[in-house]
Amino acid sequence: ESIADLFSYDKVTGKLYRISTGRECATKRKRSHLTYYQTTVGYKSYLVHRIAFFKHYGWIPVSVDHINGNGIDNRPCNLRGGDFQLNAQNRKLSEKSMTGIPGVLYRSDRGDYQVTMSNRYVGYAKTLFDAACIRKSSEIKHNFKARL
């Protein structure tokens, strides 16, 4: 019997229920920058969104991404399979960002803006507008899938 066989999944609400008790599996767990639901089988913890993804799609990806950035919204329309790079691209903009644009950093030592994508250098620009244009062009060129 697999772990997924122990649970039922409500595709409308995204909630996972233990079949033996009929109770929802919803213990909140803070992980890096998001809060997720987890459940326990025996002494092992499992992230609910990974079980929900498997119950709906029938396979387990390397990483499950919450498209809207809400780690406790486990509806199928909010989950997509991918790799860690896709998941990292969909991260929420840091509160420390001085530009308000992902991948654009003001370099006071140079007096211009540095543009990166997936932690790779893309270019420099003298104005924020030009930096934003470079970033957007790079997103289009590399088929970047931003948070909805």
Coordinates of N, CA and C in Angstrom, one line a residue:
E1 N 0.8 -1.2 0.0 CA 0.0 0.0 0.0 C 0.9 1.3 0.0
S2 N 0.6 2.2 -0.9 CA 1.4 3.4 -1.0 C 0.9 4.5 0.0
I3 N 1.7 5.5 0.2 CA 1.3 6.6 1.1 C 0.0 7.2 0.5
A4 N -0.1 7.4 -0.8 CA -1.2 8.1 -1.4 C -2.5 7.3 -1.1
D5 N -2.4 6.0 -1.0 CA -3.6 5.2 -0.8 C -4.3 5.4 0.6
L6 N -3.5 6.1 1.5 CA -4.1 6.3 2.8 C -4.9 7.6 2.9
F7 N -5.0 8.3 1.8 CA -5.7 9.6 1.8 C -6.7 9.7 0.7
S8 N -7.7 10.6 0.9 CA -8.5 11.0 -0.2 C -8.3 12.5 -0.4
Y9 N -8.5 13.0 -1.6 CA -8.2 14.3 -2.0 C -9.4 15.0 -2.6
D10 N -9.8 16.2 -2.1 CA -10.9 17.0 -2.6 C -10.3 18.0 -3.6
K11 N -10.5 17.7 -4.9 CA -9.9 18.5 -5.9 C -10.5 20.0 -6.0
V12 N -11.6 20.2 -5.4 CA -12.2 21.5 -5.4 C -11.6 22.4 -4.4
T13 N -11.4 21.9 -3.2 CA -10.8 22.7 -2.1 C -9.3 22.5 -1.9
G14 N -8.8 21.4 -2.5 CA -7.4 21.1 -2.4 C -7.0 20.5 -1.0
K15 N -8.0 20.0 -0.3 CA -7.8 19.4 1.0 C -7.6 17.9 0.9
L16 N -6.7 17.4 1.8 CA -6.4 16.0 1.9 C -7.0 15.4 3.2
Y17 N -7.6 14.3 3.1 CA -8.2 13.6 4.2 C -7.7 12.2 4.4
R18 N -7.5 11.9 5.7 CA -7.0 10.5 6.0 C -8.3 9.6 5.9
I19 N -8.2 8.6 5.1 CA -9.3 7.7 4.8 C -9.7 6.9 6.1
S20 N -8.8 6.5 6.9 CA -9.1 5.8 8.1 C -10.0 6.6 9.1
T21 N -9.8 7.9 9.2 CA -10.6 8.7 10.2 C -11.5 9.7 9.5
G22 N -11.3 10.0 8.2 CA -12.1 11.0 7.5 C -11.7 12.4 7.9
R23 N -10.7 12.6 8.7 CA -10.2 13.9 9.2 C -9.2 14.5 8.2
E24 N -9.3 15.9 8.1 CA -8.4 16.6 7.3 C -7.0 16.5 7.8
C25 N -6.0 16.4 6.9 CA -4.6 16.4 7.2 C -4.1 17.9 7.0
A26 N -3.9 18.6 8.1 CA -3.6 20.0 7.9 C -2.8 20.6 9.0
T27 N -1.6 20.1 9.2 CA -0.7 20.7 10.2 C 0.2 21.7 9.5
K28 N 0.2 23.0 9.9 CA 1.0 24.0 9.2 C 2.4 23.9 9.6
R29 N 3.3 24.1 8.6 CA 4.7 24.0 8.7 C 5.4 25.1 8.0
K30 N 6.1 25.9 8.7 CA 6.9 27.0 8.0 C 8.1 26.5 7.4
R31 N 8.3 26.7 6.1 CA 9.5 26.2 5.5 C 10.1 27.3 4.6
S32 N 11.3 27.7 4.8 CA 11.9 28.8 4.1 C 11.0 30.0 4.2
H33 N 10.5 30.4 3.1 CA 9.7 31.7 3.0 C 8.2 31.4 2.9
L34 N 7.7 30.2 2.9 CA 6.3 29.9 2.8 C 5.8 28.9 3.9
T35 N 4.5 28.9 4.1 CA 3.9 28.0 5.0 C 3.2 26.9 4.2
Y36 N 3.4 25.7 4.6 CA 2.9 24.5 3.9 C 2.1 23.7 4.9
Y37 N 1.2 22.8 4.4 CA 0.6 21.8 5.2 C 1.4 20.5 5.1
Q38 N 1.5 19.8 6.2 CA 2.2 18.5 6.2 C 1.3 17.5 7.0
T39 N 1.6 16.3 6.7 CA 0.9 15.2 7.4 C 2.0 14.2 7.8
T40 N 1.6 13.3 8.7 CA 2.6 12.3 9.2 C 2.0 10.9 9.1
V41 N 2.8 10.0 8.6 CA 2.5 8.6 8.5 C 3.6 7.9 9.3
G42 N 3.2 7.2 10.4 CA 4.2 6.6 11.2 C 5.0 7.7 11.9
Y43 N 6.3 7.7 11.7 CA 7.1 8.8 12.2 C 7.7 9.7 11.1
K44 N 7.1 9.6 9.9 CA 7.7 10.3 8.8 C 6.7 11.4 8.4
S45 N 7.2 12.6 8.1 CA 6.4 13.7 7.7 C 6.4 13.8 6.1
Y46 N 5.2 14.2 5.6 CA 5.1 14.4 4.1 C 4.4 15.7 3.9
L47 N 4.9 16.4 2.9 CA 4.2 17.7 2.5 C 2.9 17.3 1.7
V48 N 1.8 17.9 2.2 CA 0.5 17.6 1.6 C 0.4 17.9 0.1
H49 N 1.1 19.0 -0.3 CA 1.0 19.4 -1.7 C 1.6 18.3 -2.6
R50 N 2.6 17.6 -2.2 CA 3.2 16.6 -3.0 C 2.2 15.4 -3.1
I51 N 1.6 15.0 -2.0 CA 0.6 13.9 -2.1 C -0.6 14.4 -3.0
A52 N -1.1 15.6 -2.8 CA -2.2 16.1 -3.6 C -1.9 16.1 -5.1
F53 N -0.7 16.5 -5.4 CA -0.2 16.5 -6.8 C -0.3 15.1 -7.4
F54 N 0.3 14.2 -6.6 CA 0.2 12.8 -7.1 C -1.2 12.2 -7.2
K55 N -2.0 12.5 -6.2 CA -3.4 12.0 -6.3 C -4.1 12.6 -7.5
H56 N -3.8 13.8 -7.9 CA -4.5 14.4 -9.1 C -3.9 14.0 -10.4
Y57 N -2.6 14.1 -10.5 CA -1.9 13.9 -11.8 C -1.3 12.5 -12.0
G58 N -1.1 11.7 -10.9 CA -0.6 10.4 -11.0 C 0.9 10.2 -11.2
W59 N 1.7 11.3 -10.9 CA 3.1 11.2 -11.0 C 3.7 12.2 -10.0
I60 N 4.9 12.1 -9.6 CA 5.6 13.0 -8.7 C 6.8 13.7 -9.3
P61 N 6.7 15.0 -9.5 CA 7.8 15.7 -10.1 C 8.9 16.0 -9.1
V62 N 10.0 16.5 -9.5 CA 11.1 16.8 -8.7 C 10.7 17.9 -7.6
S63 N 9.9 18.8 -8.1 CA 9.4 19.9 -7.2 C 8.0 20.2 -7.6
V64 N 7.2 20.6 -6.6 CA 5.8 21.0 -6.8 C 5.7 22.5 -6.5
D65 N 5.3 23.3 -7.5 CA 5.3 24.8 -7.4 C 3.8 25.2 -7.1
H66 N 3.7 26.1 -6.1 CA 2.4 26.8 -5.9 C 2.4 28.0 -6.7
I67 N 1.6 28.0 -7.8 CA 1.6 29.1 -8.8 C 1.3 30.4 -8.2
N68 N 0.3 30.5 -7.3 CA 0.0 31.8 -6.7 C 0.8 32.2 -5.5
G69 N 1.8 31.4 -5.1 CA 2.6 31.7 -4.0 C 2.0 31.3 -2.6
N70 N 0.8 30.8 -2.6 CA 0.2 30.5 -1.3 C 0.4 29.0 -1.1
G71 N 1.3 28.7 -0.1 CA 1.8 27.3 0.1 C 0.7 26.4 0.7
I72 N -0.4 27.0 1.2 CA -1.5 26.1 1.7 C -2.7 26.0 0.8
D73 N -2.5 26.5 -0.4 CA -3.6 26.4 -1.5 C -3.2 25.2 -2.4
N74 N -3.7 24.0 -2.1 CA -3.3 22.8 -2.8 C -4.4 22.4 -3.8
R75 N -5.1 23.3 -4.4 CA -6.0 22.9 -5.5 C -5.2 22.6 -6.7
P76 N -5.7 21.7 -7.5 CA -4.9 21.3 -8.7 C -4.6 22.5 -9.6
C77 N -5.5 23.5 -9.7 CA -5.2 24.7 -10.6 C -4.0 25.5 -10.1
N78 N -3.6 25.3 -8.8 CA -2.5 26.1 -8.2 C -1.2 25.3 -8.1
L79 N -1.2 24.1 -8.5 CA 0.0 23.2 -8.4 C 0.5 22.9 -9.8
R80 N 1.8 23.0 -10.0 CA 2.4 22.6 -11.2 C 3.7 21.9 -10.9
G81 N 4.0 20.9 -11.7 CA 5.2 20.1 -11.5 C 6.3 20.7 -12.2
G82 N 7.5 20.6 -11.7 CA 8.7 21.1 -12.4 C 9.9 20.7 -11.7
D83 N 10.9 21.6 -11.9 CA 12.2 21.4 -11.2 C 12.4 22.5 -10.2
F84 N 13.6 22.5 -9.5 CA 13.8 23.5 -8.5 C 14.0 24.9 -9.2
Q85 N 14.5 24.9 -10.4 CA 14.7 26.2 -11.1 C 13.4 26.9 -11.3
L86 N 12.4 26.1 -11.8 CA 11.0 26.7 -12.0 C 10.5 27.2 -10.7
N87 N 10.6 26.5 -9.6 CA 10.1 26.9 -8.3 C 10.8 28.1 -7.9
A88 N 12.1 28.2 -8.1 CA 12.9 29.4 -7.7 C 12.4 30.6 -8.5
Q89 N 12.1 30.5 -9.7 CA 11.7 31.6 -10.6 C 10.4 32.2 -10.1
N90 N 9.6 31.4 -9.4 CA 8.3 31.8 -9.0 C 8.3 32.4 -7.5
R91 N 9.5 32.6 -7.0 CA 9.6 33.1 -5.6 C 9.0 34.5 -5.5
K92 N 8.5 34.8 -4.4 CA 8.0 36.2 -4.1 C 9.1 37.1 -4.1
L93 N 8.9 38.4 -4.5 CA 9.9 39.4 -4.5 C 10.3 39.7 -3.1
S94 N 11.6 39.8 -2.8 CA 12.1 40.1 -1.5 C 11.6 41.4 -1.0
E95 N 11.3 41.5 0.3 CA 10.9 42.8 0.9 C 12.0 43.7 0.9
K96 N 13.3 43.2 0.7 CA 14.5 44.1 0.8 C 14.8 44.7 -0.6
S97 N 14.0 44.3 -1.6 CA 14.2 44.8 -3.0 C 14.1 46.3 -3.0
M98 N 15.1 47.0 -3.5 CA 15.0 48.4 -3.6 C 14.5 48.9 -5.0
T99 N 14.4 48.0 -5.9 CA 13.9 48.4 -7.3 C 12.4 47.9 -7.5
G100 N 12.0 46.9 -6.8 CA 10.6 46.4 -6.9 C 10.5 45.5 -8.2
I101 N 11.6 45.2 -8.8 CA 11.6 44.3 -10.0 C 12.5 43.1 -9.7
P102 N 12.0 41.9 -9.9 CA 12.8 40.7 -9.7 C 14.0 40.7 -10.6
G103 N 15.1 40.4 -10.1 CA 16.3 40.3 -10.9 C 17.0 41.6 -11.3
V104 N 16.5 42.7 -10.7 CA 17.1 44.0 -11.0 C 17.6 44.6 -9.7
L105 N 18.9 44.9 -9.6 CA 19.6 45.3 -8.4 C 20.3 46.6 -8.7
Y106 N 20.1 47.6 -7.8 CA 20.8 48.9 -8.0 C 22.2 48.7 -7.4
R107 N 23.2 49.0 -8.2 CA 24.6 48.9 -7.7 C 25.2 50.3 -7.4
S108 N 25.1 50.7 -6.1 CA 25.6 52.0 -5.8 C 27.1 52.2 -6.0
D109 N 27.8 51.1 -6.0 CA 29.3 51.3 -6.3 C 29.6 51.6 -7.7
R110 N 28.6 51.3 -8.6 CA 28.8 51.5 -10.0 C 27.8 52.7 -10.5
G111 N 26.8 52.9 -9.7 CA 25.8 53.9 -10.1 C 24.9 53.5 -11.2
D112 N 24.7 52.2 -11.4 CA 23.8 51.7 -12.4 C 23.1 50.4 -11.9
Y113 N 22.3 49.8 -12.8 CA 21.5 48.6 -12.4 C 22.0 47.3 -13.0
Q114 N 22.1 46.3 -12.2 CA 22.5 45.0 -12.6 C 21.3 44.1 -12.8
V115 N 21.3 43.4 -13.9 CA 20.2 42.6 -14.3 C 20.6 41.1 -14.2
T116 N 19.9 40.3 -13.5 CA 20.2 38.8 -13.4 C 18.9 38.1 -13.7
M117 N 19.1 36.8 -14.0 CA 18.0 35.9 -14.2 C 18.5 34.5 -13.8
S118 N 17.8 33.9 -12.9 CA 18.2 32.6 -12.3 C 19.6 32.6 -11.9
N119 N 19.9 33.7 -11.1 CA 21.3 33.9 -10.6 C 22.4 34.0 -11.6
R120 N 22.0 34.3 -12.8 CA 23.0 34.5 -13.9 C 23.0 35.9 -14.4
Y121 N 24.2 36.5 -14.6 CA 24.3 37.8 -15.1 C 23.7 38.0 -16.5
V122 N 22.9 39.0 -16.6 CA 22.3 39.3 -17.9 C 22.8 40.6 -18.5
G123 N 23.0 41.6 -17.7 CA 23.5 42.9 -18.2 C 23.5 44.0 -17.2
Y124 N 23.9 45.2 -17.6 CA 23.8 46.4 -16.8 C 23.1 47.4 -17.6
A125 N 22.4 48.4 -16.9 CA 21.7 49.5 -17.5 C 21.9 50.7 -16.6
K126 N 21.9 51.9 -17.3 CA 22.0 53.2 -16.6 C 20.7 53.6 -15.9
T127 N 19.6 53.2 -16.4 CA 18.3 53.6 -15.8 C 17.5 52.3 -15.4
L128 N 16.6 52.5 -14.4 CA 15.7 51.5 -14.0 C 14.8 51.0 -15.1
F129 N 14.3 51.9 -15.9 CA 13.5 51.5 -17.1 C 14.2 50.6 -18.0
D130 N 15.5 51.0 -18.4 CA 16.3 50.1 -19.3 C 16.5 48.8 -18.7
A131 N 16.8 48.7 -17.4 CA 17.1 47.5 -16.7 C 15.8 46.6 -16.7
A132 N 14.7 47.2 -16.5 CA 13.4 46.5 -16.5 C 13.2 45.9 -17.9
C133 N 13.5 46.7 -19.0 CA 13.3 46.2 -20.3 C 14.2 45.0 -20.6
I134 N 15.5 45.1 -20.2 CA 16.4 44.0 -20.4 C 15.9 42.7 -19.7
R135 N 15.4 42.9 -18.4 CA 14.9 41.8 -17.7 C 13.7 41.1 -18.4
K136 N 12.8 42.0 -18.8 CA 11.6 41.5 -19.5 C 12.0 40.7 -20.8
S137 N 12.9 41.3 -21.6 CA 13.4 40.6 -22.8 C 14.0 39.3 -22.5
S138 N 14.7 39.2 -21.4 CA 15.4 37.9 -21.0 C 14.3 36.9 -20.6
E139 N 13.3 37.4 -19.9 CA 12.2 36.5 -19.5 C 11.5 35.9 -20.7
I140 N 11.2 36.7 -21.7 CA 10.5 36.2 -22.9 C 11.5 35.2 -23.7
K141 N 12.7 35.6 -23.8 CA 13.7 34.8 -24.5 C 13.8 33.4 -23.9
H142 N 13.8 33.3 -22.6 CA 14.0 32.1 -21.8 C 12.7 31.4 -21.4
N143 N 11.6 31.9 -21.9 CA 10.2 31.3 -21.6 C 10.0 31.3 -20.1
F144 N 10.3 32.4 -19.4 CA 10.1 32.5 -18.0 C 8.6 32.5 -17.6
K145 N 8.2 31.7 -16.6 CA 6.9 31.6 -16.2 C 6.7 32.3 -14.8
A146 N 6.3 33.5 -14.8 CA 6.1 34.3 -13.6 C 4.9 33.9 -12.8
R147 N 4.9 34.2 -11.6 CA 3.7 34.0 -10.7 C 2.5 34.7 -11.3
L148 N 1.4 34.0 -11.2 CA 0.1 34.7 -11.7 C -0.5 35.6 -10.7

